[in-house]
Every structure is written in C-alpha cells, then in structure tokens.
Coordinates of C-alpha atoms in Angstrom, one line a residue:
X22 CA 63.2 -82.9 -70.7
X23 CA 59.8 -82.4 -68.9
X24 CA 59.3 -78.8 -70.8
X25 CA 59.8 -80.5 -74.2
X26 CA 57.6 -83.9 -73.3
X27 CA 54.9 -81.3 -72.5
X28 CA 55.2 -79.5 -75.1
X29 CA 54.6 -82.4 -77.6
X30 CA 51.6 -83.1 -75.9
X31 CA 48.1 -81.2 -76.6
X32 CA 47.3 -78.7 -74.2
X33 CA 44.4 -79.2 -71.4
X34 CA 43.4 -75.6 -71.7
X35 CA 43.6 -73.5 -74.4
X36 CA 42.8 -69.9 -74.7
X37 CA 42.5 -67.6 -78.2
X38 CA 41.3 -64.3 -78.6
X39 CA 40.0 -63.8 -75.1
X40 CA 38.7 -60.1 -74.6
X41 CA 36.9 -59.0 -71.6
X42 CA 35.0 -55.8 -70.8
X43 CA 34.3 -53.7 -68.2
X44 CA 31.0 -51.5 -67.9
X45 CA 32.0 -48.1 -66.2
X46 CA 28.9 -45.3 -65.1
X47 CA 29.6 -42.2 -67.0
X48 CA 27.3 -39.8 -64.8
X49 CA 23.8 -41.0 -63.8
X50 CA 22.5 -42.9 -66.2
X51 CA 25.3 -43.8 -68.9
X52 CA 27.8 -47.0 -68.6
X53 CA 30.2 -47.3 -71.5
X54 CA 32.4 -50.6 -71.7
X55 CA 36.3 -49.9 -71.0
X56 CA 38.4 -53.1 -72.5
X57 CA 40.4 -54.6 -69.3
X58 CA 42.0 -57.7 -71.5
X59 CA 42.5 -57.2 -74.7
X60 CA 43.0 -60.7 -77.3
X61 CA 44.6 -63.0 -74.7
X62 CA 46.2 -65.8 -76.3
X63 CA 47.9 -69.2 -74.7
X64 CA 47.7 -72.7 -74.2
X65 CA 49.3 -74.8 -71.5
X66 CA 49.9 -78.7 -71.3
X67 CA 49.6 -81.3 -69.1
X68 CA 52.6 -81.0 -66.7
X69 CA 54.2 -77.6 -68.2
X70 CA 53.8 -74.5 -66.1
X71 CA 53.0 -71.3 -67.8
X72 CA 53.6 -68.2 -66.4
X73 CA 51.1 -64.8 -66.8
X74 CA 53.1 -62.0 -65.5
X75 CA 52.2 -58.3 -65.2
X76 CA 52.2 -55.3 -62.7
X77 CA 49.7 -54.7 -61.1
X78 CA 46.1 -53.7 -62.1
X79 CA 47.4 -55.5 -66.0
X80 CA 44.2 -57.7 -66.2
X81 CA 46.3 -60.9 -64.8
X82 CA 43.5 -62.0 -62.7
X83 CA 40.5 -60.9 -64.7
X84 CA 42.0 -63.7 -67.3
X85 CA 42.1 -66.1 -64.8
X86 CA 38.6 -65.3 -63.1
X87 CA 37.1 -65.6 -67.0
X88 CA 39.0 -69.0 -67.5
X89 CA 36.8 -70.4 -64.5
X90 CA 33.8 -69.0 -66.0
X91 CA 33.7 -65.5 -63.0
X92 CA 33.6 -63.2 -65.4
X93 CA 32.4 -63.0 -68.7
X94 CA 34.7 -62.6 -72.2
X95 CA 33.3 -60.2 -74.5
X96 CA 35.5 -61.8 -77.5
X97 CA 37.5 -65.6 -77.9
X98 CA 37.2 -69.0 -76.8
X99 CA 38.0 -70.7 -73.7
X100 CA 39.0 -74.9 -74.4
X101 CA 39.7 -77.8 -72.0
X102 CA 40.9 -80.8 -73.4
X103 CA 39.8 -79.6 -76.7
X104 CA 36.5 -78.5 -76.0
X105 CA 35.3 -75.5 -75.9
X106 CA 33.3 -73.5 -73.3
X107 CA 30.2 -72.0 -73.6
X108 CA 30.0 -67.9 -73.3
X109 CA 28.4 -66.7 -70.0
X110 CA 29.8 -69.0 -67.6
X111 CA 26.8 -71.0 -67.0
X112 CA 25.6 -74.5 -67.2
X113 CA 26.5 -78.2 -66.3
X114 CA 29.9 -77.6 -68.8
X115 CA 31.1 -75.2 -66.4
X116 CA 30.4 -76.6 -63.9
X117 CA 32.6 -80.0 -64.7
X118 CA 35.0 -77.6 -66.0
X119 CA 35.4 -76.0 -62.5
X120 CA 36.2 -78.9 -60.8
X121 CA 39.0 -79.9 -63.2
X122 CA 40.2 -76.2 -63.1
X123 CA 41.1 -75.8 -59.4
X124 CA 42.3 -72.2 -58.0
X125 CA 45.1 -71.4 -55.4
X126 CA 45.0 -68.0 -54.3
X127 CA 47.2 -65.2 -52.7
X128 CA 45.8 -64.9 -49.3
X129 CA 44.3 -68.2 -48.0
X130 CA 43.6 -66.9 -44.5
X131 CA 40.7 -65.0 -45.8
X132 CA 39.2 -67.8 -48.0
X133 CA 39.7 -70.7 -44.8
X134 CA 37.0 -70.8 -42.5
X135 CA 38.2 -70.1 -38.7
X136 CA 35.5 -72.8 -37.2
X137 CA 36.6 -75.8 -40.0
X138 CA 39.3 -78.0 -39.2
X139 CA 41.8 -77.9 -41.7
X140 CA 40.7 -81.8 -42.4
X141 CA 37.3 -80.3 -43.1
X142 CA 38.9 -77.0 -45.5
X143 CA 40.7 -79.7 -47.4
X144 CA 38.0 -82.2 -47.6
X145 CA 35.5 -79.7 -48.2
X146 CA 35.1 -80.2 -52.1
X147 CA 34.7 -83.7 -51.9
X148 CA 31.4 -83.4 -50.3
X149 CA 29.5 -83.1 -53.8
X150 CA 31.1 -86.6 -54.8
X151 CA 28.7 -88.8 -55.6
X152 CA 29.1 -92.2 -53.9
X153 CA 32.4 -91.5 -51.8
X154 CA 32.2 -92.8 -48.3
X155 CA 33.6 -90.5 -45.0
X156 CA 36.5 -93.2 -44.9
X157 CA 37.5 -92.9 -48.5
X158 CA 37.2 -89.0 -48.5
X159 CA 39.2 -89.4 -44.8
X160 CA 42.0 -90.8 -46.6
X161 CA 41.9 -88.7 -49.7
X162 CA 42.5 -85.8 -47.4
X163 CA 45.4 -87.4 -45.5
X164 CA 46.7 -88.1 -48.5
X165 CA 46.6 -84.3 -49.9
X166 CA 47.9 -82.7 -46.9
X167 CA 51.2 -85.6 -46.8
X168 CA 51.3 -84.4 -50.5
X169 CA 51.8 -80.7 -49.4
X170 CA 54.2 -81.9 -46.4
X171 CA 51.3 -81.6 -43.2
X172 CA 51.1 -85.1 -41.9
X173 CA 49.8 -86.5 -38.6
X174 CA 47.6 -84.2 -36.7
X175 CA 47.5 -81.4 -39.1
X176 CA 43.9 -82.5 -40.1
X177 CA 42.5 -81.7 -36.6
X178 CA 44.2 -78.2 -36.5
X179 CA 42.6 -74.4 -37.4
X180 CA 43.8 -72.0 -40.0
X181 CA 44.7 -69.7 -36.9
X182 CA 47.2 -71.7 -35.5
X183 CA 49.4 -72.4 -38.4
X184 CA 52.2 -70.4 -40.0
X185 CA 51.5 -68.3 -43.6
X186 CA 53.7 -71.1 -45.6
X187 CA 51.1 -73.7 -43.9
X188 CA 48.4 -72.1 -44.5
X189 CA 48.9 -71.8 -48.4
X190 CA 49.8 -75.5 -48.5
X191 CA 46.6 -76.1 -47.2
X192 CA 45.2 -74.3 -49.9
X193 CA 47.3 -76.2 -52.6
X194 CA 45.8 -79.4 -50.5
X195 CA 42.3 -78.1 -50.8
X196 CA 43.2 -77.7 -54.9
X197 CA 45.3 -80.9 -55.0
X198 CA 42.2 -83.3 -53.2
X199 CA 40.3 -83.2 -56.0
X200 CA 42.6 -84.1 -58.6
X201 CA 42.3 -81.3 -60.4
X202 CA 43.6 -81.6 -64.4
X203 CA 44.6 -77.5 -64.3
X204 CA 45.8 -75.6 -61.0
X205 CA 45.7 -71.7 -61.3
X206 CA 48.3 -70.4 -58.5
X207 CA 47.2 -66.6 -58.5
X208 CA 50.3 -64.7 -56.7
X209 CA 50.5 -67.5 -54.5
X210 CA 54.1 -66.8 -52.4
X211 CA 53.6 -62.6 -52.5
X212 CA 52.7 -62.7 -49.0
X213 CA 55.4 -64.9 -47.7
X214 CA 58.7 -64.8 -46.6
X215 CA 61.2 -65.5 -49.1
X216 CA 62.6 -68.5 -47.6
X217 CA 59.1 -69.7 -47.6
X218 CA 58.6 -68.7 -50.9
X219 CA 60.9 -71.0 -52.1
X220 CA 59.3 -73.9 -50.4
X221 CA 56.1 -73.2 -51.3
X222 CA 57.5 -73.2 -54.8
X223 CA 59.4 -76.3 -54.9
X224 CA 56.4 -78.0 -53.4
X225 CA 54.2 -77.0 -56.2
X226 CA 56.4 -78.1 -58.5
X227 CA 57.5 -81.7 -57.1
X228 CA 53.6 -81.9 -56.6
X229 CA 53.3 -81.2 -60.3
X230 CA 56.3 -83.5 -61.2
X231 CA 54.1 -87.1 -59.4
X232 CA 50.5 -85.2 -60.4
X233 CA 50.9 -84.2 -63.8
X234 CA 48.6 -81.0 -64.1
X235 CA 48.8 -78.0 -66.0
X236 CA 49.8 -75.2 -63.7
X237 CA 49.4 -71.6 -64.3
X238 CA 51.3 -69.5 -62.5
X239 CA 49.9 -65.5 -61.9
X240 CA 52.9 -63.1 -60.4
X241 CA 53.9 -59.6 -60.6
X242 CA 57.3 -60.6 -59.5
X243 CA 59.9 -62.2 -62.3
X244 CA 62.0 -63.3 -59.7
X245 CA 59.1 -66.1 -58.6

C-alpha cells in the first residue's frame, strides 16, 4: 500500500536528537535554561503522514517551529533530503529549506490579511520567484485553490466572507502553491466543526495522494 511504498523510500526530513531550551528569569538578573523538548527523534517520507501528538503545552509546536529554523535546538540535527541544517536558523540553507517546508496552521483568520484577496493570500509566496510572469503565477493560484475545492470566483473574495472550513483551505492553498516537498499541518481542524473536520481532512489527504509531500500532522486530539 501507500504506507509501505513510503516507507521504502528515504525520508525528506529527518530529525535525531533534537533538544530545545528555554531561558527563564530567575529574579532580576539570573536566566537559567528549562528543557521544553527533550531528544526528539523521527523521520517522515515522501507521501507518508506522520503524526506528533500531545496535550497541550508537550513541546508539539516548539518541534515544529525548530524544524523551520524559528527556534533554535540546543542538541540534534535537523535533515532535508539528506542534508543537514545548519544550527541557528540562519542563512541561504534555510532559507531554500523554508520554502520546501511549508506550514498550515490552526487559526488562519489571524494569519490572512483582511484587505488581500484571497487570489493575492494564495499567490502571495510566489512573488519572490524569480522569472514567473502575473499570468503564470495567475494560473498557479487557480490551480491551488481548484486543488483545495474553491474554484471560480473564490480568487476575488476576502477572508471575512468565507466560512472557517474555507478559510483553512485557503491556507492549505497558500502551502500547496508553492509546491512545497514537506507540509506541517499544526492542529489544523481544532477550530472546526466536526463535519468539517472531516473534509478538511480528506482534502489533505487526497491532495497528498496526486502531490506526493511529506505531511506532518500536529494534534492534541487522537481522534483526528
């Protein structure tokens, strides 16, 4: 099956050892460093889907905020596609790596511009690539926000005027435009209905069936 082809394959990101720190103010002048992750290990493949999950407050997102080079790792090694990333976050590695590392998050509404059109939100990234015309990046965004099941005069809409379940596919859209090699989906249903939910869901996932990218998946909730 799918699970098993991926899992023969090598895996786009890989992550070994990853500890990250935290510097907390004792008093007035002292700071000592309080672990929040401690030796994180995984590796996920291109089309497998791995799942991180954790209550609350469990360091979820501080792994995924180090994988894209937000916050620094004390200990380990971050790799995509085998090579590895330089501590600090910094630098024209990271910077490729962050658009081949592409983030969905929980709440979209605060992260979408109210005065953008959502053909501007989506197309947005596409702006720093180098030699693409307004037609071809036109199309590129059509062709994301089809993907994701917004077609014809979606493009000239406002966050404001669409649903919570729209809203995050526009978001996946945003991730899916640039082709990303690795989409992090950090508790990307918790704020929907669970009838929506289970769209969103199934969208990602047929999306990952004809894409092929690494997804990993952030949730406090099992069920998801």
């Amino acid at each position: 099956g799918p699970a098993r082809a991926a899992a023969d394959r090598p895996p786009i990101l890989q992550v070994d050892g990853l500890a990250i720190d935290y510097s907390v103010r004792e008093g007035w002048f002292r700071k000592r460093a309080v672990r929040a992750v401690h030796q994180a290990t995984f590796a996920v493949a291109p089309g497998e889907t791995l799942a991180i999950v954790g209550e609350s407050g469990s360091g979820k997102t501080t792994v995924m905020m180090s994988i894209l080079g937000l916050v620094p790792q004390a200990q380990g090694r971050i790799e995509l596609d085998g090579q590895a990333l330089p501590a600090g976050g910094s630098g024209q590695a990271w910077q490729a790596a962050r658009r081949r590392v592409q983030m969905v998050f929980q709440d979209p509404y605060s992260s979408l511009d109210p005065r953008m059109t959502i053909g501007d939100l989506v197309g947005e990234g596409l702006r720093l690539e180098a030699g693409m015309t307004a037609e071809i990046r036109r199309q590129r965004v059509a062709e994301a926000l089809r993907d994701v099941g917004l077609g014809d005069g979606y493009a000239e809409r406002y966050a404001h005027e669409l649903s919570g379940g729209q809203r995050q596919r526009v978001a996946i859209a945003r991730a899916l435009v640039l082709r990303p090699e690795v989409i992090i989906a950090d508790e990307p249903v918790s704020a929907l209905d669970v009838t929506v939910q289970k769209q969103v869901l199934e969208t990602l996932m047929s999306l990952q069936r004809s894409h092929g990218f690494a997804c990993l998946l952030i949730s406090h909730d099992l069920g998801v």
